[in-house]
Coordinates of C-alpha atoms in Angstrom, one line a residue:
X1139 CA 31.3 50.9 13.7
X1140 CA 34.5 49.3 13.6
X1141 CA 36.2 52.3 11.3
X1142 CA 35.6 54.4 14.4
X1143 CA 37.5 51.7 17.1
X1144 CA 39.9 52.1 14.4
X1145 CA 40.0 55.5 14.4
X1146 CA 40.1 56.3 18.4
X1147 CA 42.8 53.7 19.1
X1148 CA 44.3 55.2 16.9
X1149 CA 43.9 58.9 18.6
X1150 CA 44.5 57.2 22.1
X1151 CA 48.2 55.9 20.6
X1152 CA 49.0 59.1 19.7
X1153 CA 48.0 60.5 22.5
X1154 CA 50.3 58.0 24.5
X1155 CA 53.3 58.5 22.7
X1156 CA 53.3 62.0 22.6
X1157 CA 57.0 63.4 23.7
X1158 CA 56.4 64.8 27.5
X1159 CA 58.4 68.5 26.1
X1160 CA 55.7 68.9 24.0
X1161 CA 52.8 70.7 25.5
X1162 CA 50.2 70.0 25.4
X1163 CA 46.8 72.0 26.6
X1164 CA 44.8 70.0 29.5
X1165 CA 41.7 72.0 30.7
X1166 CA 40.7 74.3 28.9
X1167 CA 40.8 77.9 31.9
X1168 CA 37.0 78.9 33.5
X1169 CA 35.9 82.7 33.2
X1170 CA 37.6 83.8 36.5
X1171 CA 40.8 81.9 36.2
X1172 CA 41.4 82.9 32.4
X1173 CA 43.9 85.7 32.5
X1174 CA 47.5 84.8 33.9
X1175 CA 49.9 87.4 35.7
X1176 CA 53.6 86.9 34.7
X1177 CA 55.2 89.1 36.3
X1178 CA 59.3 88.9 34.3
X1179 CA 62.3 90.9 34.5
X1180 CA 62.5 94.2 31.8
X1181 CA 65.3 91.7 29.6
X1182 CA 62.5 89.5 28.4
X1183 CA 60.1 91.6 27.3
X1184 CA 63.0 94.2 25.5
X1185 CA 64.4 92.5 23.3
X1186 CA 60.9 91.2 22.2
X1187 CA 60.9 87.4 23.8
X1188 CA 57.8 87.2 25.1
X1189 CA 56.5 88.7 21.5
X1190 CA 57.8 85.8 20.4
X1191 CA 56.2 83.3 23.2
X1192 CA 52.8 84.3 24.5
X1193 CA 51.0 84.5 21.6
X1194 CA 51.6 81.0 20.9
X1195 CA 51.1 80.2 24.7
X1196 CA 47.9 82.1 25.2
X1197 CA 46.6 80.6 21.9
X1198 CA 47.5 76.9 22.7
X1199 CA 46.6 77.1 25.5
X1200 CA 42.9 79.5 26.5
X1201 CA 44.9 82.0 28.9
X1202 CA 45.5 86.1 28.9
X1203 CA 49.1 86.6 30.1
X1204 CA 49.4 89.9 31.7
X1205 CA 52.7 91.0 32.4
X1206 CA 54.2 93.3 35.0
X1207 CA 57.9 93.6 34.0
X1208 CA 60.1 94.9 36.2
X1209 CA 63.5 94.3 38.0
X1210 CA 63.8 90.6 39.4
X1211 CA 63.6 91.8 43.4
X1212 CA 60.5 93.5 42.2
X1213 CA 59.5 90.8 40.5
X1214 CA 60.1 88.4 43.5
X1215 CA 58.7 90.5 46.3
X1216 CA 54.8 90.4 43.5
X1217 CA 55.8 86.4 44.8
X1218 CA 56.3 87.2 48.3
X1219 CA 53.0 88.9 48.5
X1220 CA 51.1 86.8 46.3
X1221 CA 50.1 89.1 43.0
X1222 CA 51.8 87.6 40.1
X1223 CA 51.4 83.7 39.4
X1224 CA 54.5 82.6 38.2
X1225 CA 58.1 84.2 37.5
X1226 CA 60.4 84.4 34.8
X1227 CA 63.5 86.0 37.0
X1228 CA 67.5 85.6 36.5
X1229 CA 68.9 86.0 40.1
X1230 CA 69.8 82.8 41.3
X1231 CA 70.7 83.4 44.6
X1232 CA 67.5 85.4 45.3
X1233 CA 65.7 82.4 43.7
X1234 CA 67.3 80.0 45.9
X1235 CA 66.0 82.0 49.0
X1236 CA 62.3 82.6 47.6
X1237 CA 62.0 78.9 47.3
X1238 CA 63.7 78.1 50.7
X1239 CA 61.2 80.6 52.1
X1240 CA 58.5 78.6 51.5
X1241 CA 57.2 81.2 48.6
X1242 CA 57.4 79.1 45.5
X1243 CA 56.6 75.8 44.6
X1244 CA 58.5 74.4 41.6
X1245 CA 61.3 76.3 40.1
X1246 CA 62.7 75.2 36.9
X1247 CA 65.9 76.4 34.6
X1248 CA 64.0 78.0 31.6
X1249 CA 67.4 79.6 29.1
X1250 CA 71.2 81.3 29.5
X1251 CA 72.4 84.3 28.2
X1252 CA 75.4 86.7 29.8
X1253 CA 76.5 90.0 30.9
X1254 CA 78.0 92.0 29.0
X1255 CA 79.5 96.0 29.8
X1256 CA 79.0 98.5 27.3
X1257 CA 80.7 101.5 26.4
X1258 CA 81.8 104.6 24.0
X1259 CA 83.1 103.3 20.5
X1260 CA 86.2 105.3 21.7
X1261 CA 86.1 103.6 24.6
X1262 CA 88.4 106.2 26.6
X1263 CA 89.8 104.2 29.8
X1264 CA 90.8 101.4 27.6
X1265 CA 88.2 98.1 28.7
X1266 CA 87.8 96.1 24.9
X1267 CA 89.0 93.5 25.2
X1268 CA 90.0 92.8 29.3
X1269 CA 89.3 90.1 29.9
X1270 CA 88.2 90.4 33.3
X1271 CA 84.8 91.8 34.6
X1272 CA 86.9 92.8 37.6
X1273 CA 89.3 93.9 36.5
X1274 CA 87.7 96.1 34.2
X1275 CA 85.1 97.4 37.6
X1276 CA 88.2 98.2 39.2
X1277 CA 88.9 100.2 36.2
X1278 CA 86.0 101.8 35.8
X1279 CA 86.2 103.4 39.4
X1280 CA 89.7 104.6 38.9
X1281 CA 90.0 106.4 35.6
X1282 CA 88.8 110.4 36.3
X1283 CA 87.2 109.8 32.1
X1284 CA 85.2 107.4 33.1
X1285 CA 80.6 107.2 33.5
X1286 CA 79.0 104.4 34.5
X1287 CA 75.3 104.5 34.4
X1288 CA 73.7 101.8 36.5
X1289 CA 70.0 100.6 36.7
X1290 CA 69.9 100.8 40.4
X1291 CA 66.4 98.7 40.6
X1292 CA 67.1 95.4 42.5
X1293 CA 66.9 93.5 39.0
X1294 CA 69.5 90.7 38.2
X1295 CA 71.1 93.4 36.1
X1296 CA 72.0 95.3 39.2
X1297 CA 72.3 92.2 41.7
X1298 CA 75.3 91.5 39.2
X1299 CA 77.2 94.8 39.2
X1300 CA 77.1 95.2 43.2
X1301 CA 78.6 91.3 42.9
X1302 CA 81.3 92.8 40.5
X1303 CA 82.2 95.9 42.4
X1304 CA 82.3 93.5 45.4
X1305 CA 84.6 91.3 44.0
X1306 CA 86.8 94.2 42.7
X1307 CA 86.7 95.8 46.0
X1308 CA 84.6 99.0 44.9
X1309 CA 83.4 101.1 47.8
X1310 CA 79.9 102.7 46.0
X1311 CA 80.0 106.3 46.4
X1312 CA 76.8 107.7 47.7
X1313 CA 77.1 110.8 45.5
X1314 CA 80.0 110.9 42.6
X1315 CA 79.6 112.5 38.9
X1316 CA 81.0 109.4 37.4
X1317 CA 78.2 107.3 39.2
X1318 CA 74.7 107.4 37.9
X1319 CA 71.5 105.5 39.0
X1320 CA 68.9 105.8 36.3
X1321 CA 66.4 103.6 38.3
X1322 CA 65.0 102.4 35.5
X1323 CA 64.8 99.2 33.2
X1324 CA 68.0 98.6 30.2
X1325 CA 66.4 99.8 27.7
X1326 CA 65.7 103.0 29.2
X1327 CA 69.5 102.5 30.9
X1328 CA 70.9 101.5 27.6
X1329 CA 69.2 105.1 26.1
X1330 CA 71.1 107.6 29.1
X1331 CA 74.0 105.3 28.8
X1332 CA 74.6 106.0 25.2
X1333 CA 73.5 109.7 25.7
X1334 CA 76.7 110.6 27.4
X1335 CA 78.8 108.1 25.9
X1336 CA 79.0 106.4 29.3
X1337 CA 79.1 102.5 30.4
X1338 CA 77.0 100.2 31.6
X1339 CA 76.5 96.1 32.3
X1340 CA 73.7 94.9 30.3
X1341 CA 72.2 91.2 29.3
X1342 CA 73.5 90.4 26.0
X1343 CA 69.9 90.7 24.2
X1344 CA 68.7 94.4 25.4
X1345 CA 71.7 95.7 24.4
X1346 CA 71.6 92.9 20.9
X1347 CA 67.2 94.1 20.5
X1348 CA 68.1 97.7 20.6
X1349 CA 72.2 98.3 19.3
X1350 CA 70.1 100.3 16.1
X1351 CA 69.5 102.9 18.3
X1352 CA 72.4 103.5 20.7
X1353 CA 75.9 104.8 20.0
X1354 CA 77.3 101.4 22.8
X1355 CA 79.8 99.1 21.7
X1356 CA 80.5 95.9 23.9
X1357 CA 83.9 96.3 25.1
X1358 CA 83.7 93.6 28.1
X1359 CA 82.3 90.1 27.3
X1360 CA 82.9 86.3 27.9
X1361 CA 84.2 86.1 31.7
X1362 CA 82.1 83.0 33.0
X1363 CA 81.7 85.4 36.4
X1364 CA 78.7 87.2 33.5
X1365 CA 76.7 84.1 33.2
X1366 CA 73.1 85.9 32.9
X1367 CA 71.3 82.5 34.4
X1368 CA 66.8 82.2 33.8
X1369 CA 64.4 80.6 35.9
X1370 CA 60.1 79.4 36.4
X1371 CA 59.0 79.9 39.1
X1372 CA 55.1 78.8 40.3
X1373 CA 54.0 80.5 43.5
X1374 CA 53.5 78.2 46.8
X1375 CA 49.4 78.3 46.5
X1376 CA 49.4 77.0 49.9
X1377 CA 50.8 80.4 50.4
X1378 CA 48.2 82.3 48.3
X1379 CA 45.5 80.6 48.0
X1380 CA 44.0 83.0 45.6
X1381 CA 46.6 82.6 43.0
X1382 CA 45.9 80.7 39.5
X1383 CA 48.1 77.8 40.5
X1384 CA 47.1 75.7 37.2
X1385 CA 47.3 78.9 34.7
X1386 CA 51.7 78.9 36.0
X1387 CA 51.3 75.3 35.8
X1388 CA 50.4 75.3 32.1
X1389 CA 52.9 78.0 31.2
X1390 CA 55.2 76.3 33.1
X1391 CA 54.5 73.4 30.7
X1392 CA 54.5 75.1 27.7
X1393 CA 58.3 77.5 28.0
X1394 CA 60.1 73.6 28.4
X1395 CA 58.2 72.4 25.7
X1396 CA 60.0 71.3 22.8
X1397 CA 58.1 74.5 20.6
X1398 CA 59.2 76.9 23.1
X1399 CA 62.6 76.5 23.8
X1400 CA 63.0 75.8 19.1
X1401 CA 61.3 79.2 19.1
X1402 CA 63.6 79.8 22.3
X1403 CA 67.2 79.0 20.8
X1404 CA 66.4 80.6 17.0
X1405 CA 65.0 83.9 18.7
X1406 CA 67.8 86.7 17.3
X1407 CA 69.6 84.0 14.9
X1408 CA 67.4 86.0 12.0
X1409 CA 67.8 89.8 13.1
X1410 CA 71.2 90.1 14.6
X1411 CA 73.1 86.7 13.5
X1412 CA 73.3 85.4 17.1
X1413 CA 71.0 84.0 19.6
X1414 CA 69.6 86.6 21.8
X1415 CA 69.3 83.3 24.8
X1416 CA 70.6 80.6 25.0
X1417 CA 67.2 77.0 25.6
X1418 CA 68.7 75.1 28.5
X1419 CA 65.0 73.4 29.2
X1420 CA 66.2 70.2 31.7
X1421 CA 70.1 70.4 30.8
X1422 CA 72.5 70.5 34.2
X1423 CA 72.9 73.6 35.6
X1424 CA 76.1 73.4 37.3
X1425 CA 77.7 72.8 33.3
X1426 CA 76.4 76.5 32.1
X1427 CA 79.0 78.2 30.7
X1428 CA 81.9 75.7 30.6

């Protein structure tokens, strides 16, 4: 009897001493709530990061995650309409507006990487090594040899592109031979840019994940203006009572846990020689990129 009492006490102590950032599955989902809808960006899918993280979460939590990979604007719209339970997105200004409108319950910093300008190796307009992304955009708009391929899809990448054009004082044409819009995700936009020998703006992770299939090189990088920050947002159940709030909370706990953050920090190093994302849970967002 004493033996079992000591074992029970030991288990209680182990649970009490477990670090707060460790993901521990609590109540297993009911059959009705087993599916969790994650609306996220194409970059988290195309880079392969979700393939690394989701099987672990599903095994540990009991949830089955349905991934809807779209532009950040569309992901936020899904949240506004109650058509997703949790969001993983990268357009901070739009995210703040989403939260202020009451559509989100919680918003937490997860990770970051950066955007880069890529183009053909021969670089006909000489972008290689330009330190300012805004200066690079001015060169793209003013050189007749340049062709730029845009996502044009209300994604976080497209929002960044538009901000850079605005800062460069460039008014985009409705139609022009030098400015093409795919209306598709990052992977497809990179493919089109590669086929046309054109330039485009991309998140680093998707580019590196597909580099071997592309005839594109990184030409402009390192500007603080190109910082690419990801947050996880739970959809507000007070707005949409039918959302899987328990599943969304479980996903947030997981992606902020030491286990998931370690996976994020190491993702890409073995294959590409550098991380595709930098893990940021618990960090001061204002200090990122400094």
